[in-house]
Coordinates of C-alpha atoms and ligand atoms in Angstrom, one line a residue:
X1189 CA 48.0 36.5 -51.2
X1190 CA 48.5 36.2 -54.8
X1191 CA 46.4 32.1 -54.7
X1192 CA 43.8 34.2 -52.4
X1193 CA 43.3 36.2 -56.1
X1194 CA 43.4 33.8 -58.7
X1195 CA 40.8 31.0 -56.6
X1196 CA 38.8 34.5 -56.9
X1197 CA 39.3 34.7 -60.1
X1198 CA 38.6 31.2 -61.2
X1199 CA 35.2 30.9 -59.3
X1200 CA 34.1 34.5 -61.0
X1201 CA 35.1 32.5 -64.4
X1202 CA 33.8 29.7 -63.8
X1203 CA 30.8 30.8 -63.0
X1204 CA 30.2 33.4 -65.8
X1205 CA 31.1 29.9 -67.9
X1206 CA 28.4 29.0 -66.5
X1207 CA 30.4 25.6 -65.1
X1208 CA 30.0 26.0 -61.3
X1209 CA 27.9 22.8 -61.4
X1210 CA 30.4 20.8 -62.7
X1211 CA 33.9 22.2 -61.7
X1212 CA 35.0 22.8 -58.0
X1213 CA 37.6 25.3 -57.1
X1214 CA 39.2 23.8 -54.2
X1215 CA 41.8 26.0 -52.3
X1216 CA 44.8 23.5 -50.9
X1217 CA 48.1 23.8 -48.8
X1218 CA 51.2 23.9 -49.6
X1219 CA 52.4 21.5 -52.9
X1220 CA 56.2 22.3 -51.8
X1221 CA 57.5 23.1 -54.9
X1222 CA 57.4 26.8 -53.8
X1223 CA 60.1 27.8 -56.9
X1224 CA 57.0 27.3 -59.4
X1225 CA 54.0 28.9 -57.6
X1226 CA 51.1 29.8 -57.2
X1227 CA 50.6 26.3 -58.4
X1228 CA 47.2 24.9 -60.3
X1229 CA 46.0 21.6 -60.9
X1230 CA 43.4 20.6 -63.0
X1231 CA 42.1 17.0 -61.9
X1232 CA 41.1 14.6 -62.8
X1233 CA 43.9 14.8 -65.5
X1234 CA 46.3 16.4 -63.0
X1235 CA 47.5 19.0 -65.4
X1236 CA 50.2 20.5 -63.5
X1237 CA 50.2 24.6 -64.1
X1238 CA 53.2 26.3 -62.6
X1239 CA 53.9 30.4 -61.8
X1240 CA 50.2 30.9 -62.9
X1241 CA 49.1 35.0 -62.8
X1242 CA 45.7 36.8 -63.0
X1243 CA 46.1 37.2 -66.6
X1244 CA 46.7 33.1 -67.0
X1245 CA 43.2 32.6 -65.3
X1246 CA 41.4 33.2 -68.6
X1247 CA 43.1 31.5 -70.5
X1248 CA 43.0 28.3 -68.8
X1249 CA 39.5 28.6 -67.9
X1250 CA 38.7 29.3 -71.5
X1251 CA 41.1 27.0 -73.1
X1252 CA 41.0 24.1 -70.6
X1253 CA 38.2 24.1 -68.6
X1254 CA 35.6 24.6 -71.6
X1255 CA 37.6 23.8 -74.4
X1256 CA 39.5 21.0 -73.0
X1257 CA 42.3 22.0 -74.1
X1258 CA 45.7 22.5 -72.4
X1259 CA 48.0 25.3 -72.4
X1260 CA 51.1 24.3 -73.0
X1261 CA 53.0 27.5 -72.0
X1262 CA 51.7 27.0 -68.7
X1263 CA 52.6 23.6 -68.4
X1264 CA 55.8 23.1 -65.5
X1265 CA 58.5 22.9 -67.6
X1266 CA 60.6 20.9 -64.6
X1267 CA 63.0 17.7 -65.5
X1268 CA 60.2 15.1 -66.2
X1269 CA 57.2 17.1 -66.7
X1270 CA 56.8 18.1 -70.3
X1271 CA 55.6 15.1 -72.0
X1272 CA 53.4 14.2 -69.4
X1273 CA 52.1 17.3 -67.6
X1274 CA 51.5 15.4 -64.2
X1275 CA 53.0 16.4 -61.1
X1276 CA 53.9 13.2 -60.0
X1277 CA 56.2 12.9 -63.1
X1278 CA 58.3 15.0 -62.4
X1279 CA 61.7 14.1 -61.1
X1280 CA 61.1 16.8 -58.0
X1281 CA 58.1 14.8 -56.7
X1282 CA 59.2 10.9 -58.3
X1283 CA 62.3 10.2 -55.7
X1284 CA 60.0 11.6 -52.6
X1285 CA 57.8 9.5 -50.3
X1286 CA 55.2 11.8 -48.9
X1287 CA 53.9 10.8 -45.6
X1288 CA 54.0 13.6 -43.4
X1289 CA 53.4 16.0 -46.5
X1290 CA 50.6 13.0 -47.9
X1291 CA 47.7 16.2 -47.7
X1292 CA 49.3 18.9 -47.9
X1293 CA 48.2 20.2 -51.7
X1294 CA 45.8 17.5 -52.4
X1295 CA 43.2 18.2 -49.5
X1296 CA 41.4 21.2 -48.5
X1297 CA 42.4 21.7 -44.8
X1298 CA 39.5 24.0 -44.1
X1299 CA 36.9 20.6 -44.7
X1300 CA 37.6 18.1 -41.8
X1301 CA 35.3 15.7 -44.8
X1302 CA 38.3 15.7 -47.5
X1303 CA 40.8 14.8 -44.2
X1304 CA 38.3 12.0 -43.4
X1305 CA 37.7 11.2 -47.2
X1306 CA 41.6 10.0 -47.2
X1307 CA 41.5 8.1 -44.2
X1308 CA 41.4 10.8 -41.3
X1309 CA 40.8 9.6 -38.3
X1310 CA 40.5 6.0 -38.9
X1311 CA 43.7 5.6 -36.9
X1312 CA 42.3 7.2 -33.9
X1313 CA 39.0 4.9 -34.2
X1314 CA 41.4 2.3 -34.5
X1315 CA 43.3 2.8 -31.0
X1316 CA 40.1 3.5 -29.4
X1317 CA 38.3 0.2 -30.3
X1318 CA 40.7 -1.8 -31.0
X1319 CA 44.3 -1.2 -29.3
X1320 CA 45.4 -0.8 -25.2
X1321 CA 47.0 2.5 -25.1
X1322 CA 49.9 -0.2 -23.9
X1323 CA 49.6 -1.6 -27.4
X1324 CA 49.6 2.1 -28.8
X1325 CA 53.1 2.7 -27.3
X1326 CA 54.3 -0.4 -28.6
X1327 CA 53.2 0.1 -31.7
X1328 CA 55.0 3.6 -32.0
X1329 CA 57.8 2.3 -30.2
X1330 CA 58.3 -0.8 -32.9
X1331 CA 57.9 1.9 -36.0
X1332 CA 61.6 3.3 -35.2
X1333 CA 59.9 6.9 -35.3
X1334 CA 62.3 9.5 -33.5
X1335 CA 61.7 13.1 -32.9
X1336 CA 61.6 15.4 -36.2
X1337 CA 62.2 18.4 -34.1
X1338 CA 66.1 17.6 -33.3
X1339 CA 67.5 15.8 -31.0
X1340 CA 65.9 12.6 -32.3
X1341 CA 65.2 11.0 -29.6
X1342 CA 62.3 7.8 -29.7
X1343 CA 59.1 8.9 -29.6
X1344 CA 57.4 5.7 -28.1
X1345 CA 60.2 5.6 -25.6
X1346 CA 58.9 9.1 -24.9
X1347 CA 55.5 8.4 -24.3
X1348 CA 56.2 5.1 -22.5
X1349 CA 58.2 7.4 -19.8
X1350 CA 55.1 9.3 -19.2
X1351 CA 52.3 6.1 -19.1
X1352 CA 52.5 5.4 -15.6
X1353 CA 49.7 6.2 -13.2
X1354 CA 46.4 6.7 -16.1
X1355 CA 43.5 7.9 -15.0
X1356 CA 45.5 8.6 -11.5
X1357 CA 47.3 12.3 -12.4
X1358 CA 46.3 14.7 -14.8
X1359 CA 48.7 14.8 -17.9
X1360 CA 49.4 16.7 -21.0
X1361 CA 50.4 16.3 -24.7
X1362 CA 51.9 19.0 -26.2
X1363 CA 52.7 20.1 -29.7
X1364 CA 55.9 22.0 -30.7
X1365 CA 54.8 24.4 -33.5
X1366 CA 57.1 27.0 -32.6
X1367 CA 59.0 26.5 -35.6
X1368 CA 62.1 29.1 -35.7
X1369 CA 65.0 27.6 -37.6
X1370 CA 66.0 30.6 -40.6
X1371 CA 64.9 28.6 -43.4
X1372 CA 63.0 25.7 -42.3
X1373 CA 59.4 25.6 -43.0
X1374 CA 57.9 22.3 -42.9
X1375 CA 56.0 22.2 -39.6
X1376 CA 54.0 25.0 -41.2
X1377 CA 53.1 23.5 -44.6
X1378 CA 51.5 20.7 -42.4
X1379 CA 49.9 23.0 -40.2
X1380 CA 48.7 25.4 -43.0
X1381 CA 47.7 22.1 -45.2
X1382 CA 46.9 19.5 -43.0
X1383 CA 46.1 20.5 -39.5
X1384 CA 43.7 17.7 -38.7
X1385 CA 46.5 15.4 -39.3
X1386 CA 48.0 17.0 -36.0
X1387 CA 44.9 16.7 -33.9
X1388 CA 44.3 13.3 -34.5
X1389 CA 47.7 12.1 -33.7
X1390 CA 47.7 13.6 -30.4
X1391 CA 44.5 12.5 -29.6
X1392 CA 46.3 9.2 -30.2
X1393 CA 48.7 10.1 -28.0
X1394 CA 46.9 11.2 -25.1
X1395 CA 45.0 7.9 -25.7
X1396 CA 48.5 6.1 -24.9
X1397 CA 49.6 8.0 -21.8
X1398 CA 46.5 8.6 -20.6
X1399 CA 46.2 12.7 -21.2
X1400 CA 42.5 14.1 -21.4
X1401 CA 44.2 17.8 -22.3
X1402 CA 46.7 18.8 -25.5
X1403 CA 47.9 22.3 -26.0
X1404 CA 49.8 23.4 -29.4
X1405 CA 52.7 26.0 -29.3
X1406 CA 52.3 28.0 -32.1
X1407 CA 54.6 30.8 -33.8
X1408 CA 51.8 34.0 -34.0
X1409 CA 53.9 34.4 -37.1
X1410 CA 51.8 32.1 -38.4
X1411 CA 48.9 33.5 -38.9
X1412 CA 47.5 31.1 -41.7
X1413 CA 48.7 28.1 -40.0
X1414 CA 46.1 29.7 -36.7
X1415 CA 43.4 30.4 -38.4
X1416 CA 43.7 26.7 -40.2
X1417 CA 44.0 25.2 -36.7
X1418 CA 41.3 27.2 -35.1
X1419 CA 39.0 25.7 -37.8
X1420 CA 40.0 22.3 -37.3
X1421 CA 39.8 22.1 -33.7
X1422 CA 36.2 23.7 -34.2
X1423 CA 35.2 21.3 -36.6
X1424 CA 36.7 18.5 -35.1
X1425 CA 34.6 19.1 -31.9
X1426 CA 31.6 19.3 -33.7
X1427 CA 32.4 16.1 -35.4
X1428 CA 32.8 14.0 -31.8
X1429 CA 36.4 14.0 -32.3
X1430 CA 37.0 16.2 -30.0
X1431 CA 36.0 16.8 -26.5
X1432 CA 34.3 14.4 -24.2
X1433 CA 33.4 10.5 -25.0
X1434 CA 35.0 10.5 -28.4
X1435 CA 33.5 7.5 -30.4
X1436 CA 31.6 6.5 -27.7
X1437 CA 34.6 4.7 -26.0
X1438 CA 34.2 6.9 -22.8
X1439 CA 38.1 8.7 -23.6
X1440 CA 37.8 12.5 -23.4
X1441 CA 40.3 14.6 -25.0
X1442 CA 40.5 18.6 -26.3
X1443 CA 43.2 20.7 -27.5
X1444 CA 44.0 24.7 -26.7
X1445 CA 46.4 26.9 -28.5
X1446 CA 48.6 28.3 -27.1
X1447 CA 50.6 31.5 -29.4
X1448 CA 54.2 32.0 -29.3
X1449 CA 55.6 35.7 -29.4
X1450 CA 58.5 34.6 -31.9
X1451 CA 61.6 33.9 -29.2
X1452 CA 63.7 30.9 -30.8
X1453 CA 64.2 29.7 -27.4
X1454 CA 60.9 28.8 -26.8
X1455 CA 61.1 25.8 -29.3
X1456 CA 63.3 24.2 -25.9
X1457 CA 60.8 21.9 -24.6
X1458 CA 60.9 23.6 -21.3
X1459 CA 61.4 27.0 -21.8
X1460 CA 57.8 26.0 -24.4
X1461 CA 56.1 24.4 -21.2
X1462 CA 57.4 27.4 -19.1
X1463 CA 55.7 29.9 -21.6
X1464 CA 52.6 27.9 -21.8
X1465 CA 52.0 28.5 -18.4
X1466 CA 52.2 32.3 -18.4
X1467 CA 56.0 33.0 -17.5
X1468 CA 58.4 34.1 -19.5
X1469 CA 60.0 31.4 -21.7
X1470 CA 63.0 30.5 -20.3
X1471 CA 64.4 26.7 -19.9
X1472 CA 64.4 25.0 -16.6
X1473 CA 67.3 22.3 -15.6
X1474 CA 66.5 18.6 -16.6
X1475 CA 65.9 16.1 -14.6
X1476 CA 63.1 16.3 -13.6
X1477 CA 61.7 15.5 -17.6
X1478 CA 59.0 16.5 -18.6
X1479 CA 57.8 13.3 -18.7
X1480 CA 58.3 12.9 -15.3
X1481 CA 57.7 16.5 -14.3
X1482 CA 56.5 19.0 -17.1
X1483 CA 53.2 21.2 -17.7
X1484 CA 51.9 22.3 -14.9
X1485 CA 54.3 20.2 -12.8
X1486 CA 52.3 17.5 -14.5
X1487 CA 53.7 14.3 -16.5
X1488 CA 54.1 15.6 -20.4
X1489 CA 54.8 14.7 -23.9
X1490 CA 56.1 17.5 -26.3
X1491 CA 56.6 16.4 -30.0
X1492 CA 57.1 18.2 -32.7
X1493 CA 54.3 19.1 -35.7
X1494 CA 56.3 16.5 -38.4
X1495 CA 56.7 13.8 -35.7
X1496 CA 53.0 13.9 -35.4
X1497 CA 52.2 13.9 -38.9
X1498 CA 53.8 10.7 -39.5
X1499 CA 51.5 8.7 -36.4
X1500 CA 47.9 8.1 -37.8
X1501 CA 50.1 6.5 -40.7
X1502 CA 51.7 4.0 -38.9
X1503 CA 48.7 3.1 -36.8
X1504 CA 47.0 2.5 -39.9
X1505 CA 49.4 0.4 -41.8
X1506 CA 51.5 -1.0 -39.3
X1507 CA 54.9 -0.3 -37.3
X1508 CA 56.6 -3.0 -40.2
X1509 CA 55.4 -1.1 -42.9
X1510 CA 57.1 2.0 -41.3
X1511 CA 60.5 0.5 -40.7
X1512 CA 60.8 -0.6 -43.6
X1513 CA 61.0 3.0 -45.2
X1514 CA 64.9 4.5 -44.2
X1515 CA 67.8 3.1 -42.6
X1516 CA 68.7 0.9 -39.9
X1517 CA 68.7 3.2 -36.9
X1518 CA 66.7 6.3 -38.8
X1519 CA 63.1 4.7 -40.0
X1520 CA 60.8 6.2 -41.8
X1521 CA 61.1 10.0 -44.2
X1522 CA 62.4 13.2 -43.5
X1523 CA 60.8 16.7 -44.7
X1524 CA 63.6 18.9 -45.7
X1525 CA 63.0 22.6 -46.5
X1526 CA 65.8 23.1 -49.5
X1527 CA 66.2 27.3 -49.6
X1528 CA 69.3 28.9 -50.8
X1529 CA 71.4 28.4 -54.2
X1530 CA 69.5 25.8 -55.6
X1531 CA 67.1 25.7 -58.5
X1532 CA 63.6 23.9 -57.2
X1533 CA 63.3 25.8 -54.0
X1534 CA 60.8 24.3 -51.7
X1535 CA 59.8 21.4 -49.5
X1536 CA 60.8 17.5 -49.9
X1537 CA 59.9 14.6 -48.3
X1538 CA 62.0 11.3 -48.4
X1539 CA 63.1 8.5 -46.6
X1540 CA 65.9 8.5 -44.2
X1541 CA 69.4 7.8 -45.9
X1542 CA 68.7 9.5 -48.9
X1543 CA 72.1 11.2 -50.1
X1544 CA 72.7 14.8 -50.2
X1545 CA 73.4 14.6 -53.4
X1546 CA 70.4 13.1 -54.6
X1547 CA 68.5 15.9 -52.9
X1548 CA 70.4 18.9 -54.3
X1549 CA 71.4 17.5 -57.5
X1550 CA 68.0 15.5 -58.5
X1551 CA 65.0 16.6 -56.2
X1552 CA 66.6 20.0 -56.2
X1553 CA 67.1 20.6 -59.7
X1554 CA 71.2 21.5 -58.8
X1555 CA 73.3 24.8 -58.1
X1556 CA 71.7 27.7 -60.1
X1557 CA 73.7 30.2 -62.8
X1558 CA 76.2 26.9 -63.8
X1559 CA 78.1 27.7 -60.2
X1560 CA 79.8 25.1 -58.2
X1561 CA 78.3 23.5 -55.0
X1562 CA 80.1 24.6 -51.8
X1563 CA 78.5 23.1 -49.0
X1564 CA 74.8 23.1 -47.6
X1565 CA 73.9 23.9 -43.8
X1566 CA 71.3 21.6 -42.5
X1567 CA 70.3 22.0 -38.9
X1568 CA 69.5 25.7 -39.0
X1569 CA 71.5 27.9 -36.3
X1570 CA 71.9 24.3 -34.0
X1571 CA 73.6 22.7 -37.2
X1572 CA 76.7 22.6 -39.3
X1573 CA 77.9 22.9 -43.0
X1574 CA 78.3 19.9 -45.3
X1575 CA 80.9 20.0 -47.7
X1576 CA 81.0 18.9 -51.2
X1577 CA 83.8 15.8 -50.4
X1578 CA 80.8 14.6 -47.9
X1579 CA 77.8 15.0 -50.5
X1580 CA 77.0 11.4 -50.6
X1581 CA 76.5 11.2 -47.2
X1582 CA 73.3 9.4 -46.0
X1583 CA 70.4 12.1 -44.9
X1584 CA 70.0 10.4 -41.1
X1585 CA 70.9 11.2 -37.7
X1586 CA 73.9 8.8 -37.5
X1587 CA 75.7 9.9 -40.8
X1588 CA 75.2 13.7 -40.1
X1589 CA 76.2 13.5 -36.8
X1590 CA 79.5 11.6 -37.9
X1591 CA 80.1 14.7 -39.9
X1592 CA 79.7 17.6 -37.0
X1593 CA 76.5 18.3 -38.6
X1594 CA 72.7 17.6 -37.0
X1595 CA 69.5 16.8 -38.9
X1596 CA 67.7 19.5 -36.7
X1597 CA 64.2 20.2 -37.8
X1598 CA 65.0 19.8 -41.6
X1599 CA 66.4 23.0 -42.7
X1600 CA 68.8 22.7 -45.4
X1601 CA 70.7 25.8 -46.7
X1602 CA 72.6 25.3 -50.1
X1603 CA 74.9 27.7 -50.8
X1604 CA 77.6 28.1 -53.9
X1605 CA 81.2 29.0 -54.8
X1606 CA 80.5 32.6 -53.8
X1607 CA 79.5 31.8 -50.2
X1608 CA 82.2 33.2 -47.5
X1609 CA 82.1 30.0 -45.1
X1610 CA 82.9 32.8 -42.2
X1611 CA 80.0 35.0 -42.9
X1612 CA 78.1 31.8 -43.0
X1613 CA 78.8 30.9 -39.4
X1614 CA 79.1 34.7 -38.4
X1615 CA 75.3 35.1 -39.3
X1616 CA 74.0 31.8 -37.5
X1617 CA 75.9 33.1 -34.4
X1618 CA 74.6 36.7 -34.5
X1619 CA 70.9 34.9 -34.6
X1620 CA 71.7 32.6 -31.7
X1621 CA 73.3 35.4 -29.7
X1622 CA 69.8 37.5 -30.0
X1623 CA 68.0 34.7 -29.2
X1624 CA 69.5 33.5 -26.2
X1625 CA 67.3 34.1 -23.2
X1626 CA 70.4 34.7 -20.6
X1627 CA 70.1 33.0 -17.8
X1628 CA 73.2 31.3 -18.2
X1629 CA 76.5 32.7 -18.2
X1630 CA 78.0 29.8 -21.1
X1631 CA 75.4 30.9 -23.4
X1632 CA 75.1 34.6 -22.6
X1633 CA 78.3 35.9 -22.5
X1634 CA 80.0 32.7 -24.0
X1635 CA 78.3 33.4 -27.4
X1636 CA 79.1 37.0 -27.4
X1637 CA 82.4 36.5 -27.0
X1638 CA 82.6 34.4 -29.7
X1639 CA 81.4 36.8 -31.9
X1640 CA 83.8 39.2 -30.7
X1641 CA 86.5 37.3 -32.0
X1642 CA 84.4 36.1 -35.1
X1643 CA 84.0 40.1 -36.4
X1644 CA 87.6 40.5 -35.5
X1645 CA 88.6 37.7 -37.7
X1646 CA 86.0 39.3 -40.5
X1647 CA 87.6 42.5 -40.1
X1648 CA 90.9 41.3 -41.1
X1649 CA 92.6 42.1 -37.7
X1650 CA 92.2 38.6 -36.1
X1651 CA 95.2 36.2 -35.9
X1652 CA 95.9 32.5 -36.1
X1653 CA 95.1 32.5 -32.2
X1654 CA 92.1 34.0 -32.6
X1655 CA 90.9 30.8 -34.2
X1656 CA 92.0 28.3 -31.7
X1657 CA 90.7 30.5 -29.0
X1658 CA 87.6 30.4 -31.3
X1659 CA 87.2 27.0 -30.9
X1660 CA 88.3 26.5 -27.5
X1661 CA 85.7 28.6 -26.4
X1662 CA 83.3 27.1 -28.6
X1663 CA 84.0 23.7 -26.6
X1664 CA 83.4 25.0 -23.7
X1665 CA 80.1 26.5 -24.5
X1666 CA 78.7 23.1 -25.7
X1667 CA 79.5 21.4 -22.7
X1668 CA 78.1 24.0 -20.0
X1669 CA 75.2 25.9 -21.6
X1670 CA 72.2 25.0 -19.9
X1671 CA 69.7 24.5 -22.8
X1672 CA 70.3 23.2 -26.6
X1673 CA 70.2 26.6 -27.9
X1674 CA 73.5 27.2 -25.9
X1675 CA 74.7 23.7 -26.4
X1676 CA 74.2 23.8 -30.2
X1677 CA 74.7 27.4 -30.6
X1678 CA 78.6 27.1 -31.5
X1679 CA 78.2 24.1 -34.2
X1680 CA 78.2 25.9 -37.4
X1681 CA 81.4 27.9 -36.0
X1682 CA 83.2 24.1 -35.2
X1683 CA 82.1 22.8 -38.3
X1684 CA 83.0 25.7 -40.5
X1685 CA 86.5 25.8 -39.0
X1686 CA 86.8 22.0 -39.2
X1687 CA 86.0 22.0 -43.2
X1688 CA 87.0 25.2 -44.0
X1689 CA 89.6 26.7 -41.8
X1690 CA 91.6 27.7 -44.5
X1691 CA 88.9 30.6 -45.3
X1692 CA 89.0 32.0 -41.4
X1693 CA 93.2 31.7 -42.3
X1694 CA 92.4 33.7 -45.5
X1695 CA 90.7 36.1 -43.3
X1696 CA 93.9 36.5 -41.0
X1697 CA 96.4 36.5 -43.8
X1698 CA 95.3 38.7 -46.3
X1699 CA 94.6 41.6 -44.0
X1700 CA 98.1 41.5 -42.7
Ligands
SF4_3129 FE1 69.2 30.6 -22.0 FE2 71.3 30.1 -23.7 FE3 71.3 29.2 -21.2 FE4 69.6 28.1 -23.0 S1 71.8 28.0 -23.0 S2 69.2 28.7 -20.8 S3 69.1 29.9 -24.2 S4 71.2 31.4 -21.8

């Protein structure tokens, strides 16, 4: 990659400088401000260099690094930023709270040290000498926290389901890194910038339910994200954080991967479970839950890579501290991956209940090319579009789900006065139609006949009826698909028709 080149390039300058002694090129995740890199900072002043190239590298190794001197040209030029030349100044990073993202660009995730040098793996010390795994749960349970990979549900509730009988049946804690929403990308910035973070919280969690095994479900399209886990679990074995008797408290835990061949439906907690077993991914009918019945056959918690993230955080400063952060029912921050018409592409962090608005308008910099804001798609394929009359809505799972729209994993899609609302929802339902695994009929055929009608309407020779049929059959689906990629799949066709059913009329009219 094009960092891979310049942290070459810096150490070769460095050292013919003759500075190696004194200045440290340290390669980091992920800062989420992907519209301005590859990013450089030079600490411990923080100078904040944005869209840096191979030719730049001299220059500010000359200028800066043995001349002391900035250069300004580099300097991000973002809202905020000019006067000050610090990251944190800037209006992209000033209205987030990083929790889950707190290493990602500030740690090197390749040296289990710099994750213990911020405070890894004091949580997990701290549940192992100090807490019941009862107290664990409660803890979790009292923080609010709810499930970052979509549905939301609680996670202590979750893991309180699955506590019964320790020490009595083998169980298993899962990780969901199977990360296949277009657009969202969040689970992998933790995993490619702080994958120890990840480790340790599921340690914690096998702690709680009494778990001596983890496995992680990993998109192979990740290949960074891997190799970055691979290391950690490595190192974190050779550290005693891993494996048998960790901290000398007798509790023995170790995580596998386990890589994903890149079929959306395999982020359904079953059909995940199914694969990690050696069949072909498909989901199985709940009840049993996994909880109950999962892995193996064997009581299991699944959570997703963000959910985790958050964890060692609120063991170490308290469930009150965490539910403090959001709103009343949604506690805590949310990762959102911002992509589309927008200016500061890139990944955000911020508490629950946040507006829209705020996010597109401030963290994101606005609608590119002086265009008009149309409506942004959050949820990914599961999801649904949110108009510009609703961009003050609170970012949480109640408000969204008031508007026909889901948080989903975080992906959030902006798109501008140009966007065909139609084609929108045409393209999320040609992605869920080649994902679905077909096993049952609602999903399989339901989906394809929806997009029968859909490319009728697109070709101008749909009618009116076409469009109640369209959502007739779209209720249907959601009530008698199997999984949540079939129960979720027709959302962003309801919600475009319910905002912006004048454009599928548009579609009908002007052809005739
Ligand atoms: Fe498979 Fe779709 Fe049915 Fe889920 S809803 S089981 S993805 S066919």
């Amino acid at each position: 990659s094009r960092s891979d080149e310049l942290i070459i390039k810096f150490k070769e300058l460095i050292r013919q400088n003759g500075l190696e002694e004194e200045i440290a090129v340290v390669q980091t995740g992920c800062h989420g401000l992907c519209e301005a890199g590859p990013i450089v900072i030079v600490d411990p002043e923080g100078t904040f260099y944005s869209r840096v190239t191979l030719e730049d590298v001299e220059e500010i190794v000359k200028e800066h690094l043995v001349k002391g001197r900035v250069v300004e040209r580099l300097v991000y030029q973002g809202e905020g930023a000019s006067t000050h030349y610090s990251l944190n100044d800037t209006v992209f990073y000033k209205s987030q709270k990083r929790i889950a993202l707190r290493n990602c660009g500030v740690i090197n995730p390749e040296e289990i040290d710099e994750y213990i040098g911020t405070g890894g793996y004091e949580a997990l010390g701290k549940v192992l000498t100090t807490m019941t795994p009862d107290e664990v749960i409660e803890e979790i349970l009292e923080s609010g926290l709810r499930g970052r990979g979509g549905a939301g549900f609680p996670t202590g509730m979750k893991w309180r389901f699955a506590s019964g009988n320790r020490g009595k049946v083998q169980k298993y804690v899962c990780c969901n890194a199977d990360e296949g929403d277009p657009g969202a990308f969040m689970d992998r910035s933790v995993l490619e910038g702080d994958p120890h973070v990840v480790l340790e919280a599921m340690a914690i969690a096998g702690y709680a339910i009494g778990a001596d095994q983890g496995y992680i479900y990993v998109r192979a399209e990740y290949p960074i994200a891997v190799e970055r886990l691979n290391i950690a679990i490595k190192q974190a074995r050779e550290y005693g954080l891993l494996g048998n008797d960790i901290f000398g408290t007798g509790f023995n835990f170790d995580i596998g991967l386990r890589l994903g061949a890149g079929a959306f439906v395999c982020g359904e907690e079953t059909a995940l479970m199914t694969s990690i077993e050696g069949n072909r991914g498909e989901p199985r009918p709940r009840p049993p839950f996994p909880a109950v019945k999962g892995l193996f056959e064997s009581p299991t918690i699944l959570n997703n890579v963000e959910t985790y993230a958050n964890i060692p955080q609120i063991i170490i400063n308290g469930a009150d501290w965490y539910k403090n952060i959001g709103t009343d029912k949604s506690k805590g921050t949310k990762v959102f991956a911002l992509g589309g018409k927008i200016n500061n592409t890139g990944l955000v962090e911020v508490p629950m209940g946040t507006s829209l608005r705020t996010v597109i308008e401030e963290i994101g910099g606005g609608v590119p090319n002086g265009k008009k804001f149309k409506a942004a798609q959050t949820g990914g394929p599961s999801g649904g579009c949110i108009p510009a009359e609703h961009l003050d809505v609170p970012m949480d799972y109640e408000h969204l789900a008031e508007i026909g729209s889901i948080m989903g994993s975080g992906g959030l899609i902006v798109m501008d006065e140009d966007a065909c609302m139609v084609d929108i929802a045409k393209f999320y339902l040609e992605f869920t139609v080649d994902e679905s695994c077909g096993k049952c009929t609602p999903c399989r055929v339901g989906t394809k006949r929806m997009l029968e009608i859909l490319d009728k309407i697109t070709a101008g020779e749909g009618t009116m009826e076409d469009i109640d049929r369209l959502e007739d059959l779209a209720n249907k689906i959601k009530t008698t698909a199997l999984c949540g990629l079939g129960q979720t799949a027709p959302n962003p066709v309801l919600s475009t028709i319910h905002f912006f059913r004048e454009e599928y009329e548009a579609h009908v009219r002007d052809h005739k």
